[in-house]
Short mmCIF file of C-alpha atoms in Angstrom, two decimals:
data_model
loop_
_atom_site.label_atom_id
_atom_site.label_comp_id
_atom_site.label_asym_id
_atom_site.label_seq_id
_atom_site.Cartn_x
_atom_site.Cartn_y
_atom_site.Cartn_z
CA MET A 296 -15.64 -82.15 222.89
CA PRO A 297 -12.80 -84.66 221.66
CA PRO A 298 -12.16 -82.88 218.36
CA THR A 299 -11.70 -79.69 220.41
CA THR A 300 -8.97 -81.16 222.79
CA ALA A 301 -7.73 -83.24 220.07
CA MET A 302 -6.64 -80.05 218.14
CA GLN A 303 -4.95 -78.76 221.36
CA VAL A 304 -3.03 -81.80 221.51
CA ILE A 305 -2.00 -81.48 217.78
CA ASP A 306 -1.04 -77.93 218.30
CA LEU A 307 1.16 -79.03 221.57
CA VAL A 308 2.97 -81.79 219.15
CA ARG A 309 3.56 -79.31 216.69
CA ARG A 310 4.96 -76.77 219.05
CA SER A 311 7.10 -79.42 220.71
CA ALA A 312 8.16 -80.43 217.21
CA LEU A 313 8.04 -84.15 218.00
CA GLU A 314 9.19 -86.93 215.58
CA ARG A 315 7.28 -89.78 214.30
CA GLY A 316 7.31 -92.54 216.93
CA ALA A 317 7.72 -90.03 219.80
CA HIS A 318 5.91 -91.08 223.13
CA VAL A 319 3.00 -88.66 223.65
CA ARG A 320 2.29 -89.09 227.34
CA GLU A 321 -1.06 -88.50 229.12
CA GLN A 322 0.34 -86.74 231.95
CA TRP A 323 2.84 -84.44 229.95
CA VAL A 324 0.05 -83.35 227.71
CA ALA A 325 -2.27 -82.73 230.59
CA ASP A 326 0.50 -80.52 232.10
CA SER A 327 1.20 -78.85 229.18
CA LEU A 328 -2.14 -77.78 228.59
CA GLY A 329 -3.77 -77.14 232.11
CA MET A 330 -6.19 -79.86 232.04
CA SER A 331 -6.98 -83.14 233.47
CA ARG A 332 -6.38 -86.39 232.26
CA SER A 333 -9.51 -87.46 231.40
CA PRO A 334 -10.35 -85.31 228.41
CA VAL A 335 -6.57 -85.90 227.19
CA ARG A 336 -7.37 -89.50 227.23
CA LYS A 337 -10.59 -89.03 225.22
CA ALA A 338 -8.65 -86.90 223.00
CA LEU A 339 -5.88 -89.23 222.12
CA ALA A 340 -8.37 -92.15 221.94
CA TYR A 341 -9.93 -89.86 219.15
CA LEU A 342 -6.55 -89.27 217.31
CA ALA A 343 -5.88 -93.05 217.39
CA GLU A 344 -9.14 -93.96 215.93
CA LEU A 345 -8.01 -91.38 213.14
CA GLY A 346 -4.77 -93.00 212.79
CA LEU A 347 -2.52 -90.02 213.98
CA VAL A 348 -1.31 -92.05 217.01
CA THR A 349 -0.64 -95.62 217.96
CA GLN A 350 -2.00 -96.90 221.37
CA GLU A 351 0.58 -99.92 222.52
CA PRO A 352 -0.60 -101.73 225.61
CA ASN A 353 0.82 -100.56 228.87
CA ARG A 354 3.11 -98.13 227.33
CA GLY A 355 0.47 -95.27 225.95
CA TYR A 356 0.42 -93.54 222.78
CA PHE A 357 2.88 -93.11 219.97
CA LEU A 358 2.96 -90.41 217.14
CA ASN A 359 2.33 -92.00 213.47
CA ARG A 360 3.17 -88.71 211.96
CA SER A 361 5.86 -86.05 212.72
CA ALA A 362 4.97 -82.24 213.75
CA GLY A 363 6.11 -81.22 210.38
CA GLU A 364 3.65 -83.83 208.44
CA LEU A 365 1.24 -82.28 210.93
CA ALA A 366 1.43 -78.92 209.77
CA ASN A 367 -1.97 -78.31 208.04
CA VAL A 368 -4.24 -80.46 210.34
CA ASP A 369 -7.28 -78.14 211.13
CA LEU A 370 -10.41 -80.12 213.05
CA SER A 371 -12.44 -76.97 212.81
CA ALA A 372 -12.72 -76.59 208.92
CA GLY A 373 -12.85 -73.17 206.95
CA SER A 374 -9.44 -71.85 207.91
CA ASP A 375 -8.78 -71.25 203.96
CA VAL A 376 -10.94 -68.61 202.50
CA GLU A 377 -11.55 -69.53 199.12
CA GLU A 378 -12.13 -73.48 200.76
CA ASP A 379 -14.40 -71.94 203.37
CA ALA A 380 -16.20 -70.11 200.42
CA TYR A 381 -16.54 -73.06 198.54
CA PHE A 382 -18.41 -75.17 201.02
CA ARG A 383 -20.62 -71.99 202.19
CA ILE A 384 -21.60 -71.74 198.41
CA GLY A 385 -22.52 -75.29 198.63
CA ASP A 386 -24.23 -75.20 201.80
CA ASP A 387 -26.26 -72.48 200.68
CA TYR A 388 -27.59 -74.13 197.60
CA LEU A 389 -28.27 -77.16 199.47
CA SER A 390 -30.16 -75.49 201.85
CA GLY A 391 -32.33 -73.33 199.09
CA ARG A 392 -30.62 -70.15 200.25
CA PHE A 393 -28.57 -69.82 196.79
CA THR A 394 -31.11 -70.41 193.92
CA GLY A 395 -31.61 -69.06 190.21
CA GLU A 396 -28.82 -67.62 188.34
CA PHE A 397 -26.00 -65.58 189.68
CA THR A 398 -22.59 -63.75 188.89
CA ALA A 399 -18.97 -63.61 189.74
CA ALA A 400 -19.76 -60.44 191.42
CA ASP A 401 -22.66 -61.71 193.30
CA VAL A 402 -20.44 -64.30 194.81
CA CYS A 403 -17.78 -61.47 195.72
CA ARG A 404 -20.34 -59.39 197.75
CA ALA A 405 -22.23 -62.56 199.52
CA TYR A 406 -19.07 -64.50 200.45
CA ASP A 407 -16.50 -61.36 201.03
CA LEU A 408 -14.34 -62.69 198.10
CA THR A 409 -12.09 -60.76 196.04
CA SER A 410 -12.45 -60.86 192.03
CA ARG A 411 -9.71 -63.06 191.47
CA GLN A 412 -10.55 -65.41 194.87
CA ALA A 413 -14.12 -65.59 193.13
CA ASP A 414 -12.95 -66.82 189.97
CA ARG A 415 -10.85 -69.52 191.13
CA VAL A 416 -13.81 -70.81 193.38
CA LEU A 417 -16.09 -70.53 190.41
CA SER A 418 -13.56 -72.41 188.13
CA ARG A 419 -13.43 -75.19 190.57
CA MET A 420 -16.97 -75.79 191.02
CA GLN A 421 -17.27 -75.73 187.08
CA ARG A 422 -14.26 -78.27 186.66
CA GLU A 423 -16.11 -80.38 189.31
CA ASP A 424 -19.65 -80.13 187.04
CA LEU A 425 -21.36 -78.46 189.86
CA ILE A 426 -22.04 -74.79 187.90
CA ARG A 427 -22.13 -74.26 184.30
CA ARG A 428 -22.16 -70.92 182.40
CA ARG A 429 -25.18 -69.64 181.21
CA PRO A 430 -25.42 -68.10 177.58
CA GLY A 431 -24.07 -64.95 177.82
CA ARG A 432 -23.48 -63.79 181.39
CA GLY A 433 -23.62 -65.37 184.49
CA TRP A 434 -23.71 -69.03 186.22
CA GLU A 435 -26.13 -71.45 187.32
CA PHE A 436 -26.05 -75.06 189.15
CA GLN A 437 -26.23 -78.07 187.39
CA HIS A 438 -28.70 -80.47 188.24
CA LEU A 439 -27.60 -82.03 191.50
CA MET A 440 -28.88 -83.72 194.57
CA SER A 441 -29.94 -81.84 197.17
CA THR A 442 -32.70 -83.83 199.21
CA ALA A 443 -32.02 -86.90 201.57
CA GLU A 444 -34.59 -88.81 199.13
CA ALA A 445 -32.50 -88.16 196.04
CA HIS A 446 -29.08 -89.23 198.02
CA ASP A 447 -30.91 -92.42 199.09
CA GLN A 448 -31.82 -93.32 195.52
CA SER A 449 -28.34 -92.72 194.69
CA TYR A 450 -27.09 -95.18 196.99
CA ARG A 451 -29.90 -97.57 196.05
CA PHE A 452 -28.73 -97.56 192.46
CA ARG A 453 -25.11 -98.21 193.19
CA MET A 454 -26.32 -101.00 195.74
CA ILE A 455 -27.70 -102.78 192.31
CA VAL A 456 -24.88 -101.63 190.05
CA GLU A 457 -21.59 -102.10 192.04
CA PRO A 458 -22.05 -105.71 193.31
CA ALA A 459 -23.41 -106.65 190.02
CA ALA A 460 -20.03 -105.09 188.44
CA LEU A 461 -18.06 -107.82 190.43
CA LEU A 462 -20.11 -110.40 189.31
CA GLU A 463 -19.76 -109.76 185.62
CA PRO A 464 -18.19 -112.47 183.51
CA GLY A 465 -15.53 -110.20 182.27
CA PHE A 466 -14.30 -109.16 185.96
CA ALA A 467 -10.72 -109.10 186.22
CA VAL A 468 -8.55 -107.78 189.38
CA ASP A 469 -6.44 -104.80 187.81
CA ALA A 470 -3.31 -105.64 189.93
CA GLU A 471 -1.44 -102.22 189.34
CA ALA A 472 -4.87 -100.50 189.99
CA PHE A 473 -5.34 -102.52 192.92
CA ALA A 474 -1.59 -101.76 194.85
CA LEU A 475 -2.38 -98.02 194.07
CA HIS A 476 -6.00 -97.91 195.91
CA ARG A 477 -4.56 -100.30 198.83
CA ARG A 478 -1.72 -97.86 199.12
CA GLN A 479 -4.36 -94.95 199.36
CA GLN A 480 -6.46 -96.62 201.77
CA GLU A 481 -3.67 -97.57 203.99
CA ALA A 482 -2.83 -94.04 204.19
CA LEU A 483 -6.42 -93.06 205.33
CA LEU A 484 -5.78 -95.43 208.19
CA ARG A 485 -2.48 -93.90 208.90
CA GLY A 486 -3.84 -90.31 209.44
CA ASP A 487 -4.56 -89.22 205.72
CA ALA A 488 -8.58 -89.31 206.72
CA LEU A 489 -7.76 -86.12 208.53
CA LEU A 490 -4.78 -84.63 206.80
CA LEU A 491 -6.58 -84.39 203.39
CA PRO A 492 -9.20 -81.91 202.50
CA ARG A 493 -12.98 -82.78 202.11
CA GLY A 494 -12.73 -82.51 198.29
CA GLU A 495 -9.78 -84.71 197.82
CA LEU A 496 -11.05 -87.44 200.34
CA PHE A 497 -14.38 -87.73 197.96
CA ARG A 498 -11.91 -88.19 194.99
CA VAL A 499 -10.20 -90.94 196.45
CA ASN A 500 -12.97 -92.70 197.74
CA ALA A 501 -15.20 -92.19 194.51
CA GLU A 502 -12.25 -93.42 192.38
CA PHE A 503 -11.99 -96.48 194.56
CA HIS A 504 -15.55 -97.70 193.57
CA GLU A 505 -14.97 -96.54 190.02
CA MET A 506 -12.07 -98.93 189.81
CA LEU A 507 -13.92 -101.82 191.12
CA VAL A 508 -16.66 -101.18 188.59
CA ALA A 509 -13.92 -100.64 185.84
CA CYS A 510 -12.44 -103.94 186.47
CA ALA A 511 -16.08 -105.54 185.16
CA GLY A 512 -14.71 -104.39 181.70
CA ASN A 513 -18.34 -103.13 181.13
CA ALA A 514 -18.25 -99.33 179.75
CA TYR A 515 -21.89 -98.90 180.44
CA LEU A 516 -21.56 -99.70 184.11
CA LEU A 517 -18.34 -97.73 184.45
CA ASP A 518 -20.35 -94.76 183.07
CA SER A 519 -23.30 -94.96 185.15
CA VAL A 520 -21.29 -94.58 188.49
CA ARG A 521 -19.15 -91.95 187.23
CA ARG A 522 -22.40 -89.88 186.57
CA VAL A 523 -23.92 -90.85 189.69
CA ASN A 524 -20.34 -89.69 191.55
CA ARG A 525 -20.65 -86.51 189.52
CA VAL A 526 -24.20 -85.26 190.91
CA ARG A 527 -23.77 -86.59 194.46
CA ARG A 528 -20.53 -84.72 194.90
CA LEU A 529 -21.90 -81.69 196.78
CA VAL A 530 -24.28 -83.20 199.03
CA GLU A 531 -21.42 -85.76 199.69
CA TYR A 532 -19.35 -83.16 200.97
CA ARG A 533 -21.42 -82.10 203.81
CA HIS A 534 -20.73 -85.82 205.35
CA GLN A 535 -16.95 -85.36 205.40
CA THR A 536 -16.78 -84.04 209.03
CA ASP A 537 -17.00 -87.77 210.52
CA ARG A 538 -13.24 -88.50 209.99
CA GLN A 539 -13.71 -91.36 212.25
CA ARG A 540 -15.96 -93.00 210.03
CA LEU A 541 -13.91 -92.44 207.09
CA VAL A 542 -11.09 -94.63 208.92
CA ARG A 543 -13.80 -97.44 209.61
CA GLN A 544 -14.84 -97.12 205.67
CA ALA A 545 -11.00 -97.56 204.51
CA GLY A 546 -10.69 -100.69 206.60
CA GLU A 547 -13.68 -102.22 204.82
CA HIS A 548 -12.43 -100.95 201.32
CA LEU A 549 -9.35 -102.80 202.21
CA GLU A 550 -11.26 -105.89 203.34
CA LEU A 551 -12.98 -105.68 199.99
CA LEU A 552 -9.73 -105.77 197.96
CA ASP A 553 -8.68 -108.94 200.07
CA LEU A 554 -11.87 -110.85 199.12
CA LEU A 555 -11.59 -109.82 195.41
CA GLU A 556 -7.65 -110.67 195.39
CA GLY A 557 -8.53 -114.06 197.14
CA GLY A 558 -11.07 -114.93 193.98
CA GLN A 559 -13.97 -114.48 196.46
CA GLN A 560 -16.31 -112.71 194.15
CA ASP A 561 -19.79 -113.64 195.30
CA ALA A 562 -18.58 -112.78 198.70
CA ALA A 563 -17.26 -109.38 197.74
CA ALA A 564 -20.59 -108.55 195.87
CA GLY A 565 -22.36 -109.31 199.21
CA PHE A 566 -20.24 -107.22 201.26
CA LEU A 567 -19.86 -104.28 199.09
CA ARG A 568 -23.59 -104.28 198.80
CA ASP A 569 -23.72 -104.40 202.75
CA HIS A 570 -21.13 -101.56 202.78
CA LEU A 571 -22.98 -99.20 200.60
CA ASP A 572 -26.15 -99.88 202.68
CA ALA A 573 -24.77 -99.09 205.71
CA VAL A 574 -23.23 -95.75 204.49
CA ARG A 575 -26.48 -95.05 202.83
CA GLU A 576 -28.22 -95.18 206.30
CA ILE A 577 -25.62 -92.98 207.91
CA LYS A 578 -25.80 -90.53 205.51
CA THR A 579 -29.34 -90.59 204.82
CA ARG A 580 -30.90 -91.27 208.16
CA LEU A 581 -33.13 -93.35 206.01
CA PRO A 582 -34.01 -96.99 207.20
CA SER A 583 -33.25 -99.81 204.67
CA GLY A 584 -36.76 -101.01 204.51
CA ARG A 585 -35.65 -104.72 204.23
CA GLY A 586 -37.75 -105.73 207.01
CA GLY A 587 -40.75 -104.63 205.27
CA ALA A 588 -40.02 -106.06 202.00
CA ALA A 589 -39.58 -109.39 203.57
CA GLY A 590 -42.72 -109.27 205.13
CA SER A 591 -44.77 -108.24 202.07
#
């Protein structure tokens, strides 16, 4: 319910050409949309969690982005034909409805695309190592994760490798890289968690973790994490719809940067492992199993 009403609020802001910092009053929104204040209050709270508005005590909500900056926001994914086809193909593959080899013509027929649109979608999937050309003619999917168990194993692998990288003797903070990723994570808190497309959100967060591992100065550790990110890309896209979780995740990423910049590598390693385990459990819905291990 909140995302639907929140989209109506965003549309109202755009129609009203409000500037950054504008006061978005509950009563004005309710009157403009012809609804009670209760759903409006929930929608504004939802937008606040996404970072698009800020709630000030006893004053209400204020815009963090101008109407122009909200031009491309769409809480109902799939408004772009090629973007929609890209994720539909991925969902069909992960659901077992899209198997075996296929051609661009098959994609055109199945997803109602022109030849040019299909070529662009397939080229993107090839660039992201999701599919590969078959000898002679056609395409096939690469070896990708398609089960919750495989997804769980990828997180457990990362829970071993990434915290260990922070404890490597050669680990050193890359000040320039830290500054870049701090800006990106802060932008997610200010609304980019809603504004960016799913593919870009995956890239920003995958590169954040790869950057941390790169600071260990161990090429083997970095290569292993990059390989895992390549094969988990498609199944991860399915989990990018919970934008509120991405905001919380960005806050934890910033806390991790603070620990490392403060020289607290041991604390950072523990924090990172717990962070990955919490995200793993949310995405795979599989328990950690720590209790059973402790009791055995």
